[in-house]
Each structure stands twice: as structure tokens, then as C-alpha cells.
Tab-separated table of C-alpha atoms in Angstrom:
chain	number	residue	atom	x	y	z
A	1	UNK	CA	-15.202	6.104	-12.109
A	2	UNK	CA	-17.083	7.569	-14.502
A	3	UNK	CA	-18.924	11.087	-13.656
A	4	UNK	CA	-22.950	10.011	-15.054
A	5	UNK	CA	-24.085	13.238	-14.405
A	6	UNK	CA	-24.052	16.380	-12.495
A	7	UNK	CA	-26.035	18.720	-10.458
A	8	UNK	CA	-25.638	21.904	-9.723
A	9	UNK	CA	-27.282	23.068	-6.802
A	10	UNK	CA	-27.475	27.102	-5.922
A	11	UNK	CA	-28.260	27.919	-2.575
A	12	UNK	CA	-29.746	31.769	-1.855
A	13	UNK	CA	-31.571	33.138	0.817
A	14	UNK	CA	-30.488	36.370	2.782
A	15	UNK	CA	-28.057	36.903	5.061
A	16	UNK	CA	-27.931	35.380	8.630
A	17	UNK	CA	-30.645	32.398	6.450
A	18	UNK	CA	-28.532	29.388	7.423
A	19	UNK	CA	-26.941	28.665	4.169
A	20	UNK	CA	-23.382	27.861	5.276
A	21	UNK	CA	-24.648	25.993	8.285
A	22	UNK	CA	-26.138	23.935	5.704
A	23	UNK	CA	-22.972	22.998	3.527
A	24	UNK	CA	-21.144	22.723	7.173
A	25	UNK	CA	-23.904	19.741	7.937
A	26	UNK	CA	-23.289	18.433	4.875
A	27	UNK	CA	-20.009	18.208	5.309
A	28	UNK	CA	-20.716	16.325	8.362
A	29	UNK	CA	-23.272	14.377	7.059
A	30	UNK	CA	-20.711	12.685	4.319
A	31	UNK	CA	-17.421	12.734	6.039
A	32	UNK	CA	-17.531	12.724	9.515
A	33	UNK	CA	-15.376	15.240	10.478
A	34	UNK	CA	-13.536	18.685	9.595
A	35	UNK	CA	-9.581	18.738	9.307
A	36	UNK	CA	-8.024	20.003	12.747
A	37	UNK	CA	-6.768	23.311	9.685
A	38	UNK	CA	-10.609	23.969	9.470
A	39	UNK	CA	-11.085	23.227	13.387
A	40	UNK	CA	-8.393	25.530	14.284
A	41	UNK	CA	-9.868	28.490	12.061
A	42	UNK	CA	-13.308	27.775	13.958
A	43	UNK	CA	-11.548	27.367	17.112
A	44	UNK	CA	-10.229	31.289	16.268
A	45	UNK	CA	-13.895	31.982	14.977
A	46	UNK	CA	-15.583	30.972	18.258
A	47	UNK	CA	-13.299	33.739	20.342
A	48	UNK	CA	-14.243	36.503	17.796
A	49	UNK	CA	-17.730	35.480	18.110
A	50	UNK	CA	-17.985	36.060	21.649
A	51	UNK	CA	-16.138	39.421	21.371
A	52	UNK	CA	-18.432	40.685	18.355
A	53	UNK	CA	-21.528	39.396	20.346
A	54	UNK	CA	-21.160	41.136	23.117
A	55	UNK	CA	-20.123	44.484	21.509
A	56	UNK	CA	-23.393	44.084	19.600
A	57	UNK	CA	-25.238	43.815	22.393
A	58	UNK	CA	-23.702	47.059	24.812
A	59	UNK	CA	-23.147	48.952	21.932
A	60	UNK	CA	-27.488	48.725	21.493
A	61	UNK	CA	-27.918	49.658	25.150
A	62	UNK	CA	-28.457	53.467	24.676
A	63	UNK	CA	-31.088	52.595	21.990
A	64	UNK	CA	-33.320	50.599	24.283
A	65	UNK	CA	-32.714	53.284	27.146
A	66	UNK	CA	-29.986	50.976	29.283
A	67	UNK	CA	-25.896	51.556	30.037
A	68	UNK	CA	-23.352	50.271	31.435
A	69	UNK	CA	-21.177	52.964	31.786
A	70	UNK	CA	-22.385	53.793	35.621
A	71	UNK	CA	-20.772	50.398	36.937
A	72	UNK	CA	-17.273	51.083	36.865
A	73	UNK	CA	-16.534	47.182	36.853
A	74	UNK	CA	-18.997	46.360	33.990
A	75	UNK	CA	-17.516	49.388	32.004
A	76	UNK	CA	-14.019	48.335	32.570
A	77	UNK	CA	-14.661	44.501	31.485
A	78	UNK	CA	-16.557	46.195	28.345
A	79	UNK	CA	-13.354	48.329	27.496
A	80	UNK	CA	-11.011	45.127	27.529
A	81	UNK	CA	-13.429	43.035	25.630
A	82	UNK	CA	-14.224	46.113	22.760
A	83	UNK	CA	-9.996	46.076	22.181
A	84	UNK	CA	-9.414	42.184	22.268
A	85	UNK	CA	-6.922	41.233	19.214
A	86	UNK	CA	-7.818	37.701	17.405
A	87	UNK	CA	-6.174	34.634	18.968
A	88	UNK	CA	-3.539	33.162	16.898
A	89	UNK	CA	-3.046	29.427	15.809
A	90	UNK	CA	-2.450	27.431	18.200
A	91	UNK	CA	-2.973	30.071	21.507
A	92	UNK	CA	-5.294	29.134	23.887
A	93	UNK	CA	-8.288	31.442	25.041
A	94	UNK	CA	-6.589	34.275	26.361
A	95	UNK	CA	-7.766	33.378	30.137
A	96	UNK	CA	-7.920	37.029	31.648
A	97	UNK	CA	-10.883	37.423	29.670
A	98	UNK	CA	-13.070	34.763	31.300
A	99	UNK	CA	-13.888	36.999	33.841
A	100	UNK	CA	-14.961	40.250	31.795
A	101	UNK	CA	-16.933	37.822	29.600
A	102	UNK	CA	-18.917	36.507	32.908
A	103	UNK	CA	-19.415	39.821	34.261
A	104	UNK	CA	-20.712	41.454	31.407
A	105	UNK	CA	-22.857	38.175	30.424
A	106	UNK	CA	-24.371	38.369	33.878
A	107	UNK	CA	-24.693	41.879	34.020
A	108	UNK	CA	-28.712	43.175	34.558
A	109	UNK	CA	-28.381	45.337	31.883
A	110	UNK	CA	-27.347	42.486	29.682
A	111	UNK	CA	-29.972	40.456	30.626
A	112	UNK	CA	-32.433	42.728	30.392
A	113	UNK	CA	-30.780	43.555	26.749
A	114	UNK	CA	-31.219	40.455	25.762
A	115	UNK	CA	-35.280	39.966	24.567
A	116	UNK	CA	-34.910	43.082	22.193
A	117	UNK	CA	-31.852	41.374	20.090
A	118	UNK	CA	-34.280	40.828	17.267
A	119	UNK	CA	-34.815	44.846	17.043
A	120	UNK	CA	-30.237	45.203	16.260
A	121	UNK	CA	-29.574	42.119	14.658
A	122	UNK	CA	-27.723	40.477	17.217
A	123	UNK	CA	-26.113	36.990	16.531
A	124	UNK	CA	-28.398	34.140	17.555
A	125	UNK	CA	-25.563	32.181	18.740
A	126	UNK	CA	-24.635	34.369	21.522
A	127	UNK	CA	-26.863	31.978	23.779
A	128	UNK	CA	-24.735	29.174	22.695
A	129	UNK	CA	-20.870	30.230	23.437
A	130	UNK	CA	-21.780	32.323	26.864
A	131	UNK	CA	-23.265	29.340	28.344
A	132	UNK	CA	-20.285	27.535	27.077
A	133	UNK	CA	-17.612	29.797	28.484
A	134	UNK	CA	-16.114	27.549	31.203
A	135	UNK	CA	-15.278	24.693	28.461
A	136	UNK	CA	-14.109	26.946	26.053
A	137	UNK	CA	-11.785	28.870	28.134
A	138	UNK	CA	-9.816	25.180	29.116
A	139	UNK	CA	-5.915	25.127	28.104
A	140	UNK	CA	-6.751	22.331	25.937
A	141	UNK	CA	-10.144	23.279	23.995
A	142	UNK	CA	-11.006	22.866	20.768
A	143	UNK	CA	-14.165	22.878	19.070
A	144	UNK	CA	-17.068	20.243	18.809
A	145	UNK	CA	-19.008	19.917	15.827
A	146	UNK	CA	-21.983	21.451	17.237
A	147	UNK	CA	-19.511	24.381	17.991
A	148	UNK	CA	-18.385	24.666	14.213
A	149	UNK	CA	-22.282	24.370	13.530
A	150	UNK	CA	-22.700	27.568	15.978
A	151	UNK	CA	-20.212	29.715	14.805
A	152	UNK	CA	-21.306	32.424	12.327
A	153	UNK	CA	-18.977	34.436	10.222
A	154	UNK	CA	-20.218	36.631	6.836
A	155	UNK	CA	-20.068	34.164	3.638
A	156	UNK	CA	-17.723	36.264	1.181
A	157	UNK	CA	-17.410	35.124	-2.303
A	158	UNK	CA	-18.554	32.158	-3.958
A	159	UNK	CA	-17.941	28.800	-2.110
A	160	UNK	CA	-18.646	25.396	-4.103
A	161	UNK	CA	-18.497	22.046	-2.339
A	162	UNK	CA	-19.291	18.890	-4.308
A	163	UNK	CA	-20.558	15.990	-3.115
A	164	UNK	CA	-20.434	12.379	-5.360
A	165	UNK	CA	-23.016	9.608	-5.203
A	166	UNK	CA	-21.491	6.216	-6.098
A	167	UNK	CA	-24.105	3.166	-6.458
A	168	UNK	CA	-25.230	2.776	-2.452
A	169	UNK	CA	-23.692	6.225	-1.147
A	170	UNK	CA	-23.003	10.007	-0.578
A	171	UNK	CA	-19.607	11.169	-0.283
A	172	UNK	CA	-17.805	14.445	-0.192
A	173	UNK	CA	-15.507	15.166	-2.859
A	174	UNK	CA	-13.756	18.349	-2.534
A	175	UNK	CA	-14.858	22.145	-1.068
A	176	UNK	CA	-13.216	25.425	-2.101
A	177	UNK	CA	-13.844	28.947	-3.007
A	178	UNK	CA	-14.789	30.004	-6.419
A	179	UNK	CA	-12.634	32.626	-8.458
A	180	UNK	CA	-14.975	35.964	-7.656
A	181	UNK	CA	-16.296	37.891	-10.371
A	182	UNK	CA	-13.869	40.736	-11.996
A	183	UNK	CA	-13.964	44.015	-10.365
A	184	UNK	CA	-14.128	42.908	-6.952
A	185	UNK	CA	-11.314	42.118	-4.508
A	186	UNK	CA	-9.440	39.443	-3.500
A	187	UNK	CA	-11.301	38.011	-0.253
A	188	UNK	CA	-11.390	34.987	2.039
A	189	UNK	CA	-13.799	33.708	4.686
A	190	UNK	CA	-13.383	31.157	7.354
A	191	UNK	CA	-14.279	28.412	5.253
A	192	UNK	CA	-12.707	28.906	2.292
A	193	UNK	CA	-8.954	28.416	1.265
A	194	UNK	CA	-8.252	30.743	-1.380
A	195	UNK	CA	-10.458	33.112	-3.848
A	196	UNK	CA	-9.260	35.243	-7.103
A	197	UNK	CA	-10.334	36.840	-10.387
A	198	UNK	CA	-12.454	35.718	-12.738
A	199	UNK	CA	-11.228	35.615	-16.437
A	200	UNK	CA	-15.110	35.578	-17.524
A	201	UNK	CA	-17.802	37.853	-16.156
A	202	UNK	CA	-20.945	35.280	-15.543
A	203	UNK	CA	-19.448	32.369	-16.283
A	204	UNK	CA	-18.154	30.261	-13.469
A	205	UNK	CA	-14.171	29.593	-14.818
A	206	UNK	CA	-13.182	25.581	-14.756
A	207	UNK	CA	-10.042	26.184	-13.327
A	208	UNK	CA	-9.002	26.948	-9.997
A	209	UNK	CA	-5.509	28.415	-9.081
A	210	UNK	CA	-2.895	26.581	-7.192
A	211	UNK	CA	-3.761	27.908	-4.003
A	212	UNK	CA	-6.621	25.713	-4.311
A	213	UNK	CA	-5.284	22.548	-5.661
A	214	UNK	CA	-2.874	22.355	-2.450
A	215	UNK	CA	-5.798	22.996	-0.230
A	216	UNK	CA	-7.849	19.987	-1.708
A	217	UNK	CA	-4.965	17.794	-1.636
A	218	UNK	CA	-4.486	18.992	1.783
A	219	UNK	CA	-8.267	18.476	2.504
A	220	UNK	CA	-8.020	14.819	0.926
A	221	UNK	CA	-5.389	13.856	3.214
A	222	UNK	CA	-6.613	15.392	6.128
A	223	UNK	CA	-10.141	13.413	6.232
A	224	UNK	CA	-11.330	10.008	6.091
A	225	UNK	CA	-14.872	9.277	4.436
A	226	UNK	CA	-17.995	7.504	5.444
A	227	UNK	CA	-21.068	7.683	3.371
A	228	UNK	CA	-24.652	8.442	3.652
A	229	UNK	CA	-27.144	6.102	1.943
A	230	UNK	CA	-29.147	7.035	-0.802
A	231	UNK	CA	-31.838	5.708	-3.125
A	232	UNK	CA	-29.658	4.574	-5.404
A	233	UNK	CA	-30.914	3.347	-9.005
A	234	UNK	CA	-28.336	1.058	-11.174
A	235	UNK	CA	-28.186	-1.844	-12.835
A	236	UNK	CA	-28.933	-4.421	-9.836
A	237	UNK	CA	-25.376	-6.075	-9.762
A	238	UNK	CA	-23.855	-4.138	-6.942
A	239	UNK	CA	-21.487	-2.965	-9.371
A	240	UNK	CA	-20.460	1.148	-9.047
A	241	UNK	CA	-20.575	1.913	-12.953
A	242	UNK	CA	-20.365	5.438	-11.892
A	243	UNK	CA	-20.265	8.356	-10.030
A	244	UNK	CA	-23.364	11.385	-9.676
A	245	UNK	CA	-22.150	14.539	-8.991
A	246	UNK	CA	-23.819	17.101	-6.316
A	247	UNK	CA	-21.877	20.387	-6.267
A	248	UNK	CA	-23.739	22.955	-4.245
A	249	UNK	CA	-22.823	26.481	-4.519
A	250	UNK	CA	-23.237	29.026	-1.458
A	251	UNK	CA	-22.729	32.888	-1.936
A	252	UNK	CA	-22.761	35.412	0.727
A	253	UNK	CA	-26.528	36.533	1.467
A	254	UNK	CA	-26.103	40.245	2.563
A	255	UNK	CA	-27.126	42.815	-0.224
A	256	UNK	CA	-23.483	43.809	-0.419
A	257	UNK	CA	-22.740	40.242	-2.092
A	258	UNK	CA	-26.084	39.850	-3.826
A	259	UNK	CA	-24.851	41.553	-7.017
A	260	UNK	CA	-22.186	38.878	-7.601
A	261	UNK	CA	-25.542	36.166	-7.410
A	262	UNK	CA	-25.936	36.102	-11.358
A	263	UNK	CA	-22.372	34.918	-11.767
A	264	UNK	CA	-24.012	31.533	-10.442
A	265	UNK	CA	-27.235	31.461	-12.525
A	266	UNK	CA	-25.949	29.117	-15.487
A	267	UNK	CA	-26.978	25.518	-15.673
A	268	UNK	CA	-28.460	25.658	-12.261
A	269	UNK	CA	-30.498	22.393	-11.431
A	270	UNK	CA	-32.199	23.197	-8.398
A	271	UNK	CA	-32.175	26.500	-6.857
A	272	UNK	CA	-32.203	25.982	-2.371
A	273	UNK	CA	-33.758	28.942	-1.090
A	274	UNK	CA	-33.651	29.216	3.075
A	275	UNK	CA	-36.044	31.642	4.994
A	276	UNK	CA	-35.033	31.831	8.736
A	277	UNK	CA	-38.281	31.500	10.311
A	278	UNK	CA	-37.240	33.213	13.356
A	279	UNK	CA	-36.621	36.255	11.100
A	280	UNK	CA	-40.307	37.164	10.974
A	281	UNK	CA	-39.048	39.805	14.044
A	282	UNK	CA	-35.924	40.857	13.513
A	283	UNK	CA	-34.379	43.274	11.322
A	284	UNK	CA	-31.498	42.579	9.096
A	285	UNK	CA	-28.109	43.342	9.431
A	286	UNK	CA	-27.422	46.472	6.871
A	287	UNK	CA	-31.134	48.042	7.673
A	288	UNK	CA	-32.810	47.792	10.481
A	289	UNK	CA	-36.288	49.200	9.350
A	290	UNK	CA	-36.074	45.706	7.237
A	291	UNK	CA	-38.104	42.927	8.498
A	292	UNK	CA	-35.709	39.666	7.668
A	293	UNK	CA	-38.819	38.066	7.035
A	294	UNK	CA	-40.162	40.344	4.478
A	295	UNK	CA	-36.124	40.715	3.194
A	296	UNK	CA	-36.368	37.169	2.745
A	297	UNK	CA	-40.207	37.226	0.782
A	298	UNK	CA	-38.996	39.750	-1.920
A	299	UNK	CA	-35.802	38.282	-2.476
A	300	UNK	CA	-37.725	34.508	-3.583
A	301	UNK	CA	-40.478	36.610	-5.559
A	302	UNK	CA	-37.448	38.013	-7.726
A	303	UNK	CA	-36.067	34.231	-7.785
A	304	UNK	CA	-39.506	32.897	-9.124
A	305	UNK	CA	-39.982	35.796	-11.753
A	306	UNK	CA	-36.252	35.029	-12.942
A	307	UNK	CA	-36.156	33.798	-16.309
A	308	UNK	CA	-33.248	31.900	-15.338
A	309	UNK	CA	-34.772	29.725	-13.415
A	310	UNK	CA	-38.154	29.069	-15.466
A	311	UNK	CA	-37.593	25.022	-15.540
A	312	UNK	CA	-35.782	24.993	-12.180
A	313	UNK	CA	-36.698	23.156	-8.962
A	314	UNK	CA	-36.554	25.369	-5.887
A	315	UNK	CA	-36.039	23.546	-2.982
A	316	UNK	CA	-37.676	25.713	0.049
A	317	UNK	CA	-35.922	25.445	3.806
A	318	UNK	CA	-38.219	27.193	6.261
A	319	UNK	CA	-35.292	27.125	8.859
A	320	UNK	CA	-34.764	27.734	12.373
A	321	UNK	CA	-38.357	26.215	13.617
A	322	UNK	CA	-36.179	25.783	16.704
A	323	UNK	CA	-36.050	29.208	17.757
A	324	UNK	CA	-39.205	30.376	15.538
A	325	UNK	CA	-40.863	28.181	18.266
A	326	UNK	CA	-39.701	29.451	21.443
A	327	UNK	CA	-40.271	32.971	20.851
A	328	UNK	CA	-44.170	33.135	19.365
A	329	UNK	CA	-45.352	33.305	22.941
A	330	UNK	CA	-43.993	36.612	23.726
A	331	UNK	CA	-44.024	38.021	19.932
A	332	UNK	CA	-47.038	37.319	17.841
A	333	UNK	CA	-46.742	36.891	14.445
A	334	UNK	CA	-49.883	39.079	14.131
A	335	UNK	CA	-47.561	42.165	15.755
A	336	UNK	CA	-45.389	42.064	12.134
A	337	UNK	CA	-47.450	40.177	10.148
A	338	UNK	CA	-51.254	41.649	10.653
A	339	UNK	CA	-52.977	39.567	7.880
A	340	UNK	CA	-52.564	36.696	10.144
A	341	UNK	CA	-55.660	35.052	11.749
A	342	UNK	CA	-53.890	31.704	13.977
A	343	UNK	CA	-54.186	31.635	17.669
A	344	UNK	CA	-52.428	34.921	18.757
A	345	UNK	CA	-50.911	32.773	22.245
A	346	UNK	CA	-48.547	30.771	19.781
A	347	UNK	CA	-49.366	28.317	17.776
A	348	UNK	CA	-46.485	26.768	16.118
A	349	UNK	CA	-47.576	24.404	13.775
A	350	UNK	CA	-50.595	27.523	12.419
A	351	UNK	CA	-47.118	29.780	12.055
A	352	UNK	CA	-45.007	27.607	9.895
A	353	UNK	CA	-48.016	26.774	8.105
A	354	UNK	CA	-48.857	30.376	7.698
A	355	UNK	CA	-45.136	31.494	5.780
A	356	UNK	CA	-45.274	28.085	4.329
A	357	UNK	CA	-48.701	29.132	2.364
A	358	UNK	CA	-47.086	33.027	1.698
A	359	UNK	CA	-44.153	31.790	0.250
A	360	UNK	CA	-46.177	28.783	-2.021
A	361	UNK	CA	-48.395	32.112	-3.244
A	362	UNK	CA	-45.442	33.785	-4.265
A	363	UNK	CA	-44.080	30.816	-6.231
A	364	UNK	CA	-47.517	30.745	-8.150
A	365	UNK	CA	-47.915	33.686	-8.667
A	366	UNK	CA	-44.422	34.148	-10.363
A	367	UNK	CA	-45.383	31.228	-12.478
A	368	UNK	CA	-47.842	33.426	-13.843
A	369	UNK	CA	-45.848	36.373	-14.561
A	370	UNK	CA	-43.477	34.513	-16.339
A	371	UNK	CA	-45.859	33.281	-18.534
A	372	UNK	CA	-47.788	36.400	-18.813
A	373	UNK	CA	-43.730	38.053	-20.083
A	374	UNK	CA	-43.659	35.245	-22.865
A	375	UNK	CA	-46.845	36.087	-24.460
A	376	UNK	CA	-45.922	39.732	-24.555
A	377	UNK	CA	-42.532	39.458	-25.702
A	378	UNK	CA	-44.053	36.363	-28.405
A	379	UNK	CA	-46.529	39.270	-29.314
A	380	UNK	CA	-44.035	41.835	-29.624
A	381	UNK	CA	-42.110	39.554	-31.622
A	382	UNK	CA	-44.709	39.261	-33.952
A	383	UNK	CA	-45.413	42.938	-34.304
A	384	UNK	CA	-42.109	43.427	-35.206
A	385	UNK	CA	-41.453	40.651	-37.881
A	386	UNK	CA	-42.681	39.276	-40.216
A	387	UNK	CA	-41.096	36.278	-40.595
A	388	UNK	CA	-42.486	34.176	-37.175
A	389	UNK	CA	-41.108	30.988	-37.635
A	390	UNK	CA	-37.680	32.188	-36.485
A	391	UNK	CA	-36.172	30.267	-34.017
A	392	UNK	CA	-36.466	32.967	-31.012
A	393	UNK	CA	-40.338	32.993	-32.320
A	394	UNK	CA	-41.013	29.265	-31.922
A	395	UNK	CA	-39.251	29.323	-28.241
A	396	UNK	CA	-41.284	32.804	-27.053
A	397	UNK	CA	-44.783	30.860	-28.872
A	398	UNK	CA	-43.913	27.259	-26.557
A	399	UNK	CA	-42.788	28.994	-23.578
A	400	UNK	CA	-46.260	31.139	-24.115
A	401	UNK	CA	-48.509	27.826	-24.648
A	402	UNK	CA	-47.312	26.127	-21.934
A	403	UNK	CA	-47.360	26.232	-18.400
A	404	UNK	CA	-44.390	26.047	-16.239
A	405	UNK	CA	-43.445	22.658	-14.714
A	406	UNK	CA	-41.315	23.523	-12.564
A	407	UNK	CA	-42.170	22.054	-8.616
A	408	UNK	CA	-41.481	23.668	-5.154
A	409	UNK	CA	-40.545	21.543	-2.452
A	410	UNK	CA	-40.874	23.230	0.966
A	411	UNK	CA	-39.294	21.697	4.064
A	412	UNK	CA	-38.959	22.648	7.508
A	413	UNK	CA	-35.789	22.870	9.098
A	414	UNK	CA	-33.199	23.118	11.672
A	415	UNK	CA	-30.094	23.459	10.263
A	416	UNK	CA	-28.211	23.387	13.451
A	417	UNK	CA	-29.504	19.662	14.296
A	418	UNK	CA	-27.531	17.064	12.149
A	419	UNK	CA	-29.899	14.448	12.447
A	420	UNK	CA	-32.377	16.719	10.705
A	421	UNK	CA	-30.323	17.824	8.272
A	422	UNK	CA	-29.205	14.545	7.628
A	423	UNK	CA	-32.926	13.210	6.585
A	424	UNK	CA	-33.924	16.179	4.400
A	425	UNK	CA	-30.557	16.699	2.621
A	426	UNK	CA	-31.000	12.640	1.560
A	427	UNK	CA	-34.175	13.535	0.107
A	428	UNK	CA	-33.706	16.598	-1.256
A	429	UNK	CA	-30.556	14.380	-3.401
A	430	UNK	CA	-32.872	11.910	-4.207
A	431	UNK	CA	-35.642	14.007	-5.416
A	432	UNK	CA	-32.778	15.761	-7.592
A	433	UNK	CA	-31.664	13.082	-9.406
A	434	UNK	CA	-34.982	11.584	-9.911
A	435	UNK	CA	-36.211	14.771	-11.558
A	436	UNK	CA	-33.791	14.951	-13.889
A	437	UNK	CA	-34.064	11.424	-14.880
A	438	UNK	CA	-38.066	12.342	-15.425
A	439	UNK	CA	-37.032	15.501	-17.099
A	440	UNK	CA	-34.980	13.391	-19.651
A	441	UNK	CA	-38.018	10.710	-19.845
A	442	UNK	CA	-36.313	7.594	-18.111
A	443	UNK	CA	-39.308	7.509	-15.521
């Protein structure tokens, strides 16, 4: 088939934001099912997940004024869990660790730990795998899909997946890592089969190395496609005349990895921007004075002031209502954010609505500056030449006159529920292709 057209989808947001939960939905969403490769590596990634999340936790003890070390037995588990090597493929659950794990997960100190996780960053999936640990320590485990869709591990690089619409249907084509920009080393991350240089700083390079043609013939092989209807617009017969191409782009959200984030800027048709709700607070990872929250606000007010992205749709995911939900009751949004004014007892719907609104404000208001940087640069330009019907002039003079048409679409989310996922992601490809098709004047 034919490729009609493509659309390149960037997604950004901070670190810990949901953005590779998202792409692992999707992946669900279209095809059903990982490849028992990619199960095994999560399989790996759920062990190191428990160890990590529990060091977390005990190694924050002394800052909130509790230890362990008094309780020989607790101390001892801690010691064997802090030294644990990674499983390898194919072992099982090392099972003289069950016990350590229970003890310290039970432990009062732990529990009593556990409400001040939003103050060191602690992974919000701990919850999930401790009350798991009986199944997961069985000879014969491997992971669910709502396991895969748990398990956290740092995005590094640049990670493309691309997703075709045929006439009547979404299906996943192929997902890989990116070359990463020169100057920075060779890495991989759980889901990604292979990265490597880039021959062109800012440009994304066409090619991929062989590394990562095996793994997408492997991939190919491996799964078995279903599709995901769509609101499909063609020519009536039934007839596939040709194929629309999604290929979303996810790069790591710490601040370590947000340098390599204007390697991905070119030709971007919609820019997806996810705010963990639940972040309003907790601190992020690399600085704990840093409300996620506010990380998360002055990251999207650089997004809307970007150039770049002047006649770009940003697509808004307000994620993790789940959890934003349960904890309002026992931390008020007023406590972080004081210019609040909803019902300080929790209520949920007056919260979302509340970012929702701060985030919209920030999206205006960057129209405006970008408008307000075209008329002084068109002035400049005139100041400095004479001759103003240069090409450069004319574009500074129409971006000047104009305002900006680009749209925001907020939605909230929870990126760890398919079914969710499943209904927005549909839309959000929908609205995509039907913007561009208004862009280019066919509606």
C-alpha cells in the first residue's frame, strides 16, 4: 500500500509523566500482545523494581525520623535485598527473597514510610508488585499486561513506534530506538532494541543500523495484529487505497535527557504533552525542592513559547486522575498550590478542573508572546533594512498580523487503564488526521 500521509507525533512531559506507559498501551491497543523477548525483559524489570522500591523507601527512613536498623531481622532482610544481582533470562524469582520482601513490606516502619513517598520520589508502582508478591514469586510466572503497564524503568534515548491506519483500522507497524544525537553514548532501555550515533546533529537520520532491522523482523514475526477502529474517510468502496502513518516519538523526561529534546522538533504534527496529576505533591526525581507539578508547568510554558511549534497541535494528558483522586483527602491542593479556592476536603472534579484552567492560561498566554516576538523581530527587521519585501520580511509581517491557530486539546487520563487509553488515543488519531486535512483545505 501506498503511505497517504504521515504524522509525526512528539510526546514530552517530565519524567515519571506516563509517556512510555502510553506507547506501551498503544502497543496493546493495536496488537494485542508483546513478544515473550519483550515479556521476558519486563519479567527481569518487575524483580529490579521491587528491589529499587524498597531501597527507595529505607534508604528515606532517617529523613522522616524512622530506622530499621534496631530490628535485627528487618535489617538483615534489608542487607540481602540492597545486594540482590538482576535475574537472568529465563531464571525464576530467586525464591529466598520472598521472605525479606514480606518482612520488610510489612514492617511498621515501612508502613508508616509509606504516606510521605511523595516528599523522595518513590515509585508509584511499589503498591502494585508488593501486593503481588505471592504470584510473582511462582516457578512459572511471567508477566500480565497490566504488569508490563506497571513496570517503570528511565526512558533513555529516543524511542519511535509507528502505528499505520489502513481504510477501517489502526495497526502497529514497527517500534525501535532512534540513533541518539552525537556526543552522547551508546545506551539502551528496556524497551528498546538497539540505539547509536547520529550522522546529523538535529535531524532525525532515515536509516537505522542492522541491529534494528533484525529486531523488527524479529518483532514482525513474533506478533500477530488486530486493529482498532477508526473514523476512517475514503472513497466509500471498502477499498484500502492506502495506508496513514502515526509514528509517535517518546524521549526520556528527566532533565538529564531533556537536552537531546530538539533533535525531535522537525516536522512535528502534534506535540503530546502529559502532566501527572498526582505530581502536584511530590518532588521530582533529580531535585527534591521541585514540585513535579510546577516541573511539569514550566516545562509546557517553554513548549508553547517555542517557535517550533507555532502551528502545532498540543495534545494535553492530565494523567494519573486515578491516584490524583485518592490522595486530595489527606493533601490539599491548597497546601502546594495556595491560589486555589475549591473545597479544601477534596474535590476531585474542582482539582482537575483547577490544573486543567492553569495549564489552558499558559497555552494563551504563550500564544501571545509568540506573537508579541514576531512584531519585534518584523520591526527590527525593518530598522535594519531597507529593502522589506524580502522574503524573511513578508514571513516576520504574516506571522505578526495574524494570530496563531494552533488548538489545545486537554484530556484526562489514566494511562495505566487500557480501556481508557484505548478511547482517547482513537480520538486523539482522528482529530490528527482531520486537522491536517483542514490545514490543507479538504474540510
Amino acid at each position: 500500500m501506498t503511505i497517504l500521509a504521515l504524522f509525526k507525533i512528539l510526546l514530552l512531559g517530565s519524567g515519571d509523566s506516563g509517556k512510555t506507559t502510553i506507547m506501551k498501551q498503544m502497543r496493546l491497543i493495536t496488537d494485542g500482545s508483546f513478544s515473550r523477548h519483550e515479556l521476558e525483559s519486563y519479567r527481569q524489570l518487575v524483580f529490579a523494581n521491587l528491589i529499587t522500591g524498597m531501597k527507595a523507601i529505607v534508604e528515606s527512613l532517617p529523613e522522616i525520623g524512622l530506622s530499621i536498623e534496631d530490628d535485627e531481622e528487618a535489617f538483615a532482610a534489608f542487607t540481602m535485598v540492597e545486594h540482590a544481582a538482576d535475574i537472568k533470562e529465563g531464571q525464576p524469582f530467586p525464591v529466598e527473597y520472598l521472605e525479606p520482601f514480606r518482612t520488610l513490606w510489612h514492617h511498621p516502619m515501612i508502613r508508616r514510610a509509606l504516606p510521605h513517598c511523595h516528599k523522595f520520589a518513590i515509585p508509584d508502582n511499589i503498591h502494585y508488585f508488593y501486593a503481588s508478591l505471592d504470584r510473582l514469586f511462582q516457578p512459572n510466572y511471567f508477566p500480565t499486561n497490566q504488569d508490563v503497564i506497571q513496570t517503570r524503568a528511565r526512558t533513555v534515548g529516543i524511542i519511535e513506534t509507528v502505528f499505520r491506519i489502513p481504510e477501517g483500522g489502526l495497526s502497529v507497524s514497527r517500534h525501535v530506538s532512534l540513533p541518539q544525537p552525537q556526543g552522547d553514548a551508546p545506551k539502551t532501555s528496556v524497551t528498546s532494541d538497539v540505539s547509536s550515533g547520529m550522522d546529523i546533529p538535529g535531524r532525525l537520520n532515515s536509516s537505522t543500523s542492522e541491529a534494528s532491522s533484525i529486531a523488527e523482523e524479529r518483532w514482525e514475526k513474533e506478533n500477530k495484529r488486530v486493529t482498532v477502529k477508526t473514523k476512517s474517510r475514503g472513497d466509500g468502496t471498502g477499498n484500502d487505497s492506502g495506508l496513514t502513518e502515526l509514528r509517535f516519538v517518546d524521549v526520556g523526561g528527566q532533565r538529564s535527557e531533556r537536552r537531546k529534546w530538539i533533535h525531535c522538533f522537525q516536522d512535528v504534527t502534534a506535540v503530546m504533552f502529559l502532566v501527572p496529576l498526582s505530581g502536584y505533591d511530590q518532588c521530582i526525581i533529580e531535585e527534591r525542592s521541585m514540585n513535579q507539578m510546577s516541573d511539569a508547568m514550566t516545562i509546557w510554558e517553554g513548549i508553547c513559547t517555542m517557535e517550533w511549534f507555532k502551528d502545532t497541535s498540543l495534545i494535553l494528558f492530565l494523567n494519573k486522575e486515578d491516584l490524583f483522586a485518592t490522595k486530595l483527602a489527606t493533601a490539599p491542593i491548597h497546601r502546594y498550590f495556595p491560589d486555589y479556592e475549591g473545597d479544601p476536603k477534596g474535590d476531585v472534579e474542582a482539582g482537575k478542573e483547577y490544573f486543567k484552567r492553569r495549564f489552558l492560561r499558559i497555552a494563551q498566554k504563550g500564544n501571545l508572546q509568540l506573537q508579541q516576538h514576531f512584531q519585534q523581530q518584523l520591526h527590527m527587521q525593518q530598522q535594519l533594512t531597507i529593502n522589506n519585501s524580502s522574503s524573511h520580511s513578508r514571513y516576520l509581517a504574516d506571522q505578526a498580523s495574524r494570530p496563531l491557530l494552533r488548538q489545545v486539546y486537554p484530556h484526562f487520563i489514566t494511562a495505566v487503564n487500557t480501556m481508557a487509553v484505548q478511547a482517547v488515543m482513537v480520538s486523539v488519531a482522528d482529530m490528527v488526521i482531520r486537522n491536517h486535512l483542514r490545514t490543507a483545505l479538504l474540510l
